[in-house]
XYZ file of C-alpha atoms in Angstrom:
524
model
C -14.168 -20.503 -39.546
C -15.808 -21.006 -36.163
C -14.548 -24.674 -35.989
C -10.963 -23.611 -36.690
C -11.240 -20.877 -34.079
C -12.455 -23.370 -31.437
C -9.690 -25.775 -32.416
C -7.195 -23.041 -32.084
C -8.378 -22.128 -28.590
C -8.287 -25.824 -27.498
C -4.768 -26.290 -28.877
C -3.720 -23.071 -27.174
C -5.146 -24.211 -23.821
C -3.282 -27.545 -23.993
C 0.080 -25.864 -24.860
C -0.384 -23.365 -22.121
C -1.257 -25.968 -19.460
C 1.659 -28.193 -20.351
C 4.091 -25.246 -20.360
C 2.722 -23.983 -16.955
C 3.125 -27.438 -15.347
C 6.791 -27.418 -16.476
C 7.363 -23.984 -14.942
C 5.736 -25.025 -11.695
C 7.821 -28.190 -11.453
C 11.060 -26.225 -12.102
C 10.042 -23.710 -9.413
C 9.572 -26.532 -6.912
C 13.067 -27.809 -7.523
C 14.451 -24.363 -7.017
C 12.428 -23.505 -3.929
C 15.389 -23.503 -1.599
C 16.339 -19.932 -2.400
C 17.620 -18.128 0.728
C 17.345 -14.467 1.199
C 20.299 -12.512 2.572
C 19.001 -10.477 5.352
C 22.334 -8.733 6.129
C 21.757 -5.154 7.104
C 22.746 -2.647 4.462
C 24.152 0.834 4.878
C 20.554 2.142 4.546
C 19.693 0.848 8.049
C 20.818 2.668 11.155
C 20.604 1.177 14.652
C 18.454 3.208 17.003
C 19.386 1.886 20.420
C 20.328 5.379 21.304
C 17.935 7.942 19.758
C 19.978 11.115 19.814
C 19.405 12.100 16.201
C 17.594 15.379 16.690
C 13.915 15.927 17.047
C 11.222 13.294 16.902
C 8.915 15.308 14.657
C 6.190 12.863 13.608
C 6.761 10.379 16.438
C 3.015 10.373 17.080
C 2.295 9.064 13.633
C 0.661 5.665 12.933
C 2.362 5.468 9.515
C 5.351 7.158 7.869
C 5.205 7.343 4.130
C 8.443 7.942 2.299
C 7.692 9.699 -0.997
C 4.682 11.776 -2.179
C 4.432 10.856 -5.798
C 1.297 9.142 -7.212
C 1.517 6.177 -4.874
C 2.668 8.023 -1.754
C 0.080 10.863 -2.090
C -2.800 8.476 -2.837
C -1.830 6.252 0.020
C -1.599 9.191 2.463
C -5.055 10.390 1.612
C -6.486 6.848 1.816
C -5.035 6.097 5.220
C -5.679 9.615 6.496
C -9.319 9.257 5.488
C -9.414 6.029 7.523
C -8.435 7.938 10.617
C -4.656 7.150 10.679
C -2.061 9.731 11.729
C 0.118 9.889 8.655
C 3.534 11.583 8.306
C 4.624 11.930 4.603
C 8.207 12.856 3.833
C 8.918 13.873 0.241
C 12.298 15.012 -1.113
C 10.938 17.768 -3.224
C 7.412 19.237 -2.951
C 7.651 21.438 -6.012
C 5.724 20.459 -9.058
C 7.487 17.448 -10.724
C 8.376 17.699 -14.384
C 8.580 14.145 -15.921
C 7.884 12.614 -19.344
C 6.214 9.533 -18.037
C 3.350 8.925 -15.524
C 1.126 11.049 -17.778
C -1.403 8.402 -18.899
C -3.910 6.635 -16.615
C -5.674 3.588 -17.936
C -9.470 3.202 -17.370
C -8.748 0.495 -14.753
C -6.608 2.976 -12.846
C -9.382 5.584 -13.030
C -11.797 3.056 -11.531
C -9.335 2.604 -8.612
C -9.060 6.349 -8.309
C -12.887 6.514 -7.949
C -12.775 3.768 -5.331
C -10.308 5.762 -3.324
C -12.301 8.991 -3.641
C -9.500 10.770 -5.689
C -11.250 11.006 -9.079
C -11.519 14.785 -8.675
C -7.719 15.004 -9.023
C -7.949 14.692 -12.723
C -10.392 17.624 -12.850
C -9.125 21.188 -13.462
C -5.791 20.146 -14.879
C -6.779 20.058 -18.529
C -6.793 16.247 -18.495
C -7.804 14.607 -21.814
C -10.026 11.599 -22.106
C -8.879 8.585 -24.082
C -11.255 5.921 -25.367
C -8.773 3.363 -26.721
C -5.757 2.910 -28.968
C -4.959 3.261 -32.632
C -2.279 0.806 -33.933
C -0.198 1.559 -36.997
C 2.033 -0.765 -38.949
C 3.497 -0.456 -42.415
C 0.913 2.043 -43.654
C -2.015 0.101 -42.196
C -3.933 1.007 -39.031
C -6.658 -0.341 -36.755
C -8.719 1.238 -34.029
C -8.944 -0.583 -30.709
C -11.622 0.998 -28.353
C -11.799 0.261 -24.667
C -14.812 -1.908 -23.779
C -16.474 0.813 -21.622
C -20.147 0.090 -22.293
C -20.854 -1.308 -18.816
C -19.157 1.457 -16.965
C -20.000 5.029 -15.806
C -19.629 7.611 -18.612
C -16.638 9.219 -16.716
C -14.690 6.011 -16.971
C -11.994 6.291 -19.655
C -8.261 6.740 -19.996
C -6.811 10.086 -18.995
C -3.731 11.974 -20.300
C -2.375 14.841 -18.226
C 0.643 16.600 -17.037
C 2.204 14.320 -14.373
C 3.180 17.257 -12.159
C -0.302 18.844 -12.169
C -1.859 15.514 -11.222
C 0.629 14.885 -8.431
C 0.122 18.366 -6.989
C -3.585 17.821 -6.886
C -3.121 14.631 -5.034
C -0.640 16.116 -2.566
C -3.100 18.957 -1.897
C -5.917 16.531 -1.351
C -3.948 14.393 1.106
C -2.528 17.543 2.966
C -6.099 18.908 3.311
C -6.736 16.147 6.003
C -5.842 17.368 9.502
C -4.212 14.068 10.387
C -1.870 14.007 7.399
C 1.404 15.817 7.872
C 3.247 16.516 4.612
C 6.852 17.556 4.927
C 9.732 18.220 2.567
C 12.838 16.290 3.483
C 15.261 13.603 2.183
C 15.022 10.267 3.950
C 18.645 9.063 4.298
C 18.067 5.773 6.112
C 15.623 3.471 7.865
C 15.901 3.215 11.609
C 16.142 -0.325 12.904
C 16.039 -1.758 16.449
C 16.274 -5.517 17.178
C 15.358 -6.439 13.606
C 12.326 -4.050 13.463
C 12.077 -0.891 11.419
C 11.007 1.820 13.880
C 11.073 4.860 11.533
C 13.370 6.949 9.423
C 16.232 9.407 9.654
C 15.860 12.362 7.258
C 17.327 15.752 6.424
C 15.033 18.678 6.226
C 14.960 21.394 3.569
C 17.036 23.702 5.844
C 19.664 21.012 6.489
C 18.516 19.750 9.955
C 18.896 16.020 10.610
C 15.815 14.598 12.267
C 14.232 11.221 13.060
C 10.634 10.235 12.842
C 9.080 7.119 14.430
C 5.934 5.136 13.670
C 4.779 1.512 13.966
C 4.711 1.193 10.219
C 6.995 2.821 7.602
C 5.847 2.482 3.915
C 8.526 3.134 1.374
C 7.268 4.432 -2.021
C 9.992 6.707 -3.116
C 9.848 5.827 -6.769
C 11.911 4.069 -9.469
C 15.188 5.450 -8.148
C 14.556 4.376 -4.600
C 17.658 4.495 -2.326
C 15.923 2.510 0.422
C 14.658 -0.563 -1.533
C 17.855 -2.617 -1.138
C 17.095 -2.924 2.547
C 13.590 -4.336 1.844
C 13.788 -6.368 -1.346
C 16.068 -8.106 -3.892
C 16.029 -5.551 -6.728
C 16.732 -6.826 -10.181
C 16.275 -3.774 -12.323
C 16.428 -4.192 -16.104
C 16.711 -1.213 -18.469
C 15.880 -2.527 -21.950
C 15.555 0.843 -23.575
C 15.073 4.616 -23.134
C 12.116 6.765 -23.834
C 12.904 9.991 -25.740
C 10.224 12.521 -24.978
C 8.890 15.336 -27.184
C 5.935 17.761 -26.964
C 3.990 18.304 -30.188
C 1.964 21.536 -30.074
C -1.322 22.002 -31.803
C -0.979 18.596 -33.400
C -4.073 16.779 -34.645
C -3.809 13.018 -34.204
C -5.486 10.773 -36.823
C -7.945 9.565 -34.190
C -9.031 12.113 -31.655
C -9.171 10.945 -28.025
C -7.172 7.804 -28.756
C -3.604 6.830 -27.854
C -1.489 6.105 -30.957
C 1.102 3.315 -31.097
C 3.230 3.073 -34.168
C 5.038 -0.326 -34.715
C 8.121 1.242 -36.179
C 11.722 0.015 -36.637
C 13.505 -0.681 -34.327
C 10.810 -0.217 -31.625
C 7.455 1.448 -30.933
C 6.534 5.110 -30.885
C 3.675 6.327 -28.665
C 1.560 9.535 -29.037
C -1.260 10.708 -26.712
C -2.819 14.004 -25.839
C -1.946 15.248 -22.318
C -3.474 18.715 -22.582
C -5.902 20.471 -24.950
C -3.008 21.802 -27.049
C -0.182 19.329 -26.443
C 0.528 15.809 -27.635
C 3.208 13.736 -25.862
C 5.474 11.675 -28.171
C 7.553 8.948 -26.635
C 10.122 7.360 -28.910
C 11.506 4.138 -27.661
C 15.257 3.633 -28.279
C 16.485 0.186 -27.442
C 19.782 -0.380 -25.762
C 21.760 0.900 -22.770
C 22.580 4.290 -24.313
C 20.881 6.834 -26.525
C 22.253 9.238 -29.119
C 23.724 12.450 -27.648
C 21.251 15.340 -27.432
C 24.053 17.960 -26.947
C 25.983 16.969 -30.076
C 22.887 16.914 -32.284
C 23.081 13.205 -32.825
C 19.696 12.688 -31.242
C 17.883 15.227 -33.455
C 19.531 13.660 -36.486
C 18.362 10.242 -35.421
C 14.785 11.446 -34.846
C 14.627 13.200 -38.179
C 16.228 10.561 -40.408
C 15.071 7.277 -38.649
C 11.953 8.017 -36.772
C 10.166 10.823 -38.674
C 9.708 8.889 -41.871
C 7.805 6.272 -39.955
C 5.252 8.497 -38.223
C 1.796 8.999 -39.871
C 1.702 11.776 -42.457
C -0.805 13.786 -40.317
C 1.784 13.984 -37.526
C 4.997 14.422 -39.536
C 5.189 18.208 -39.646
C 4.442 18.586 -35.952
C 7.002 15.955 -35.100
C 9.761 17.626 -37.052
C 8.836 21.012 -35.582
C 9.091 19.498 -32.112
C 12.504 18.079 -32.878
C 13.677 21.469 -34.264
C 12.407 23.240 -31.138
C 14.969 21.213 -29.231
C 13.124 20.315 -25.996
C 14.191 16.672 -26.123
C 14.351 14.661 -22.943
C 15.172 11.100 -22.080
C 14.231 8.629 -19.325
C 15.263 5.084 -18.723
C 12.552 2.495 -19.300
C 12.918 0.251 -16.256
C 11.419 -3.135 -15.394
C 11.714 -4.893 -11.965
C 9.599 -7.780 -10.638
C 8.468 -7.514 -7.061
C 10.825 -9.505 -4.850
C 10.274 -8.162 -1.274
C 11.897 -9.236 1.977
C 9.051 -9.285 4.562
C 10.443 -6.880 7.158
C 8.746 -6.049 10.520
C 7.798 -2.388 10.674
C 8.238 -1.692 6.886
C 6.485 -2.247 3.583
C 7.401 -1.453 -0.042
C 4.969 0.036 -2.544
C 4.785 1.696 -5.976
C 7.768 1.797 -8.323
C 10.083 1.187 -5.388
C 8.573 -2.323 -5.254
C 7.664 -3.169 -8.801
C 8.135 -1.734 -12.298
C 7.094 -2.804 -15.756
C 7.775 -1.519 -19.268
C 6.130 1.907 -19.582
C 4.808 1.191 -23.127
C 1.344 0.289 -21.916
C 0.979 2.995 -19.210
C 0.059 0.516 -16.498
C 2.229 1.789 -13.615
C -0.300 4.021 -11.957
C -3.040 1.412 -12.303
C -0.880 -1.148 -10.491
C 0.047 1.361 -7.742
C -3.603 2.397 -7.191
C -4.745 -1.199 -7.186
C -2.138 -1.961 -4.563
C -3.379 0.839 -2.374
C -6.878 -0.558 -2.425
C -5.568 -3.959 -1.371
C -3.496 -2.482 1.475
C -6.315 -0.239 2.678
C -8.609 -3.254 2.964
C -5.999 -5.180 4.853
C -5.331 -2.373 7.362
C -8.909 -1.256 7.928
C -9.747 -3.913 10.641
C -6.574 -2.949 12.620
C -6.548 -0.277 15.228
C -3.183 -1.044 16.709
C -0.152 -1.329 14.446
C 2.452 -1.643 17.242
C 2.977 -5.453 17.165
C 5.515 -5.287 14.350
C 6.317 -9.081 13.924
C 2.570 -10.030 13.894
C 1.676 -7.152 11.583
C 4.544 -8.159 9.249
C 3.320 -11.755 9.070
C -0.258 -10.487 8.389
C 0.888 -8.023 5.662
C 2.733 -10.760 3.806
C -0.802 -11.391 2.360
C -0.481 -8.004 0.604
C 2.295 -9.261 -1.609
C 0.052 -12.300 -2.575
C -3.255 -10.502 -2.918
C -1.778 -7.905 -5.280
C -0.363 -10.463 -7.633
C -3.219 -11.332 -9.990
C -3.794 -7.719 -11.043
C -0.218 -6.508 -10.858
C 1.309 -9.521 -12.530
C -1.188 -9.486 -15.412
C -0.415 -5.844 -16.218
C 3.338 -6.336 -15.669
C 3.509 -9.432 -17.879
C 1.505 -7.919 -20.647
C 3.620 -4.756 -20.644
C 6.937 -6.515 -20.831
C 5.698 -9.239 -23.300
C 4.012 -6.739 -25.597
C 7.150 -4.619 -25.737
C 9.160 -7.642 -26.914
C 6.620 -8.547 -29.539
C 6.311 -4.971 -30.811
C 10.036 -4.472 -31.263
C 11.330 -5.147 -34.797
C 13.735 -8.077 -35.243
C 15.687 -9.590 -38.100
C 14.482 -13.060 -37.064
C 11.713 -14.218 -39.407
C 9.800 -15.948 -36.580
C 9.753 -12.739 -34.526
C 8.627 -10.776 -37.586
C 5.739 -13.272 -38.086
C 4.786 -12.926 -34.365
C 4.723 -9.121 -34.686
C 2.556 -9.196 -37.808
C 0.311 -11.801 -36.250
C -0.263 -9.605 -33.185
C -1.293 -6.664 -35.436
C -3.609 -8.910 -37.557
C -5.094 -10.592 -34.551
C -5.993 -7.264 -32.862
C -7.415 -6.042 -36.250
C -9.944 -8.873 -36.270
C -12.088 -6.968 -33.754
C -14.645 -8.560 -31.470
C -13.236 -10.660 -28.682
C -9.873 -10.691 -30.451
C -9.367 -7.012 -29.680
C -11.626 -6.388 -26.660
C -9.967 -9.245 -24.709
C -6.426 -7.919 -24.989
C -7.512 -4.298 -24.609
C -9.541 -5.217 -21.425
C -6.173 -6.585 -20.093
C -4.071 -3.672 -21.130
C -6.563 -1.130 -19.694
C -6.822 -2.827 -16.369
C -10.529 -3.333 -16.748
C -10.255 -7.185 -16.646
C -6.762 -8.061 -15.482
C -6.943 -11.863 -15.442
C -3.698 -13.865 -15.818
C -5.254 -16.906 -17.533
C -6.925 -14.694 -20.097
C -3.596 -13.019 -20.780
C -1.869 -16.303 -21.461
C -4.684 -17.543 -23.634
C -4.761 -14.513 -25.824
C -0.949 -14.447 -26.042
C -0.791 -18.016 -27.396
C -3.912 -17.458 -29.485
C -1.878 -14.796 -31.273
C 1.042 -17.241 -31.724
C -1.258 -19.978 -33.032
C -2.926 -17.452 -35.343
C 0.536 -16.641 -36.670
C 1.254 -20.332 -37.300
C -2.044 -20.695 -39.111
C -1.157 -17.745 -41.405
C 2.072 -19.491 -42.251
C 0.614 -22.919 -42.910
C -2.404 -21.916 -44.894
C -3.223 -22.552 -47.722
C -0.171 -24.860 -48.367
C 2.452 -25.605 -45.673
C 6.064 -26.126 -46.651
C 8.960 -27.360 -44.583
C 10.318 -23.922 -44.293
C 7.012 -22.480 -43.092
C 6.516 -25.311 -40.651
C 9.986 -24.657 -39.261
C 9.245 -20.892 -38.871
C 5.895 -21.769 -37.191
C 7.659 -24.016 -34.670
C 10.206 -21.249 -33.932
C 7.357 -18.717 -33.592
C 5.701 -20.879 -30.776
C 9.097 -21.435 -29.204
C 9.831 -17.732 -29.353
C 6.473 -16.819 -27.826
C 7.145 -19.240 -24.984
C 10.537 -17.808 -24.550
C 9.023 -14.240 -24.203
C 6.236 -14.888 -21.794
C 7.290 -17.746 -19.556
C 10.470 -16.128 -18.065
C 8.295 -13.061 -17.215
C 5.694 -15.231 -15.561
C 8.437 -17.151 -13.674
C 9.881 -13.866 -12.394
C 6.422 -12.723 -11.309
C 5.689 -15.992 -9.514
C 3.554 -18.761 -11.128
C 1.726 -19.786 -7.919
C 1.046 -16.240 -6.745
C -0.118 -15.156 -10.223
C -2.306 -18.036 -11.205
C -3.098 -19.868 -7.887
C -2.931 -17.309 -5.112
C -5.340 -19.292 -3.009
C -2.627 -21.931 -2.741
C -0.318 -19.520 -1.023
C -0.670 -19.726 2.833
C -0.556 -15.960 3.270
C -3.739 -15.618 1.212
C -5.682 -16.793 4.251
C -4.046 -14.622 6.901
C -6.634 -13.079 9.219
C -6.175 -9.756 11.011
C -4.285 -10.139 14.266
C -6.613 -10.430 17.352
C -6.768 -7.351 19.519
C -5.065 -8.134 22.904
């Protein structure tokens, strides 16, 4: 058994290296991609600054958006002594059905930023791993937390309560100014972003100026087109329900059901509530108003949930508080722009199945904080822009690992009529059920505790090779060999396009990117 395992890892490594070399060569041939820097309607020239008051003109940094990323960033930069002006469209408590689960890796970043107390006092629920269900079978996949502080775990909570705690924490700093307003455009002068134009709650149009404007206004950003090349994909929708007084089969664990046609997720986000997210593939969902959605949930989804949850699930459907949200994915493709930076979901999104979004955002904030700390003067916009290009490189190993895993795992977990895809799905469940390194490795990646790109690729192809082994043993047949070949081909077709979109060199070899070595600008 050990020899076959070693042989499998060696074969996996060879396949991976050959495939990566092919991707790198193709990227070199395509390297002449030009970026259209034509100014969009979101940018307003500021040669004459007659746009109302200059509230916030003394700021070092303007932050557009006060969600998880914006609030955490405001507190982090404010704590470092920066004058920060935060402009948020709506400062009332948000009410969303995603952004409710923080992986242990994200909690570690929260601790590093000094924001761990934001999960206290909001009835947050600890999570110590996942339970995976398929065809009546189930397996428990605990997080490898033995080497960490006892407080380190996943957390489920109401997104709005968490964000309000973070907003309050950032606003408690005297040098952070939090204001409600809608940013309508970026202000540009001679190719440099100088600030923003925004409309206040009472309808006044004002401008605010700062050497650096950081846009993190979320998944529906109206400013990102000025700063990146957005390619947003919506493979599915999440349908959200709240199950009250529901007892999950495994307490303090997230539950993922590999149902048909796509996964269902359950997790506790308060002491009395369980969030259910039903993934519905496609560009549209059944109508809620007509009752089509309730019928779909009762007839298609309910029979596939564990028996312990069935009654609570049906009761939640009958209650009628059904909500939907697009499941977006977008690789980071920024245009380095003097005076401006993109962060959070405005920059980069991944499938929400694995709950990795907040971990990526908090990790990015740590990277940016460390880059900005040596700088006292942010006014040399072209030099600062060139220096901060390293941000987009330094974030890649962590962000790309979590992004790739989320998007690849979603495709593997979705049901398919193709026999090779069915075998890959079953192989993934069986591989994780083996325990030991076969479960701790992937769960370490998913949780953000050990986000290493090479480990991700090795485990992904180890699953594929494991699936081929199941097909060929004890007696291979031409049909089984053909399915195994298609399984490997299908696995490559899932993961390599995602890696290509993320950037092969930045993801696996960031030290080869010149920006990796950018030093802080010298003080003149």
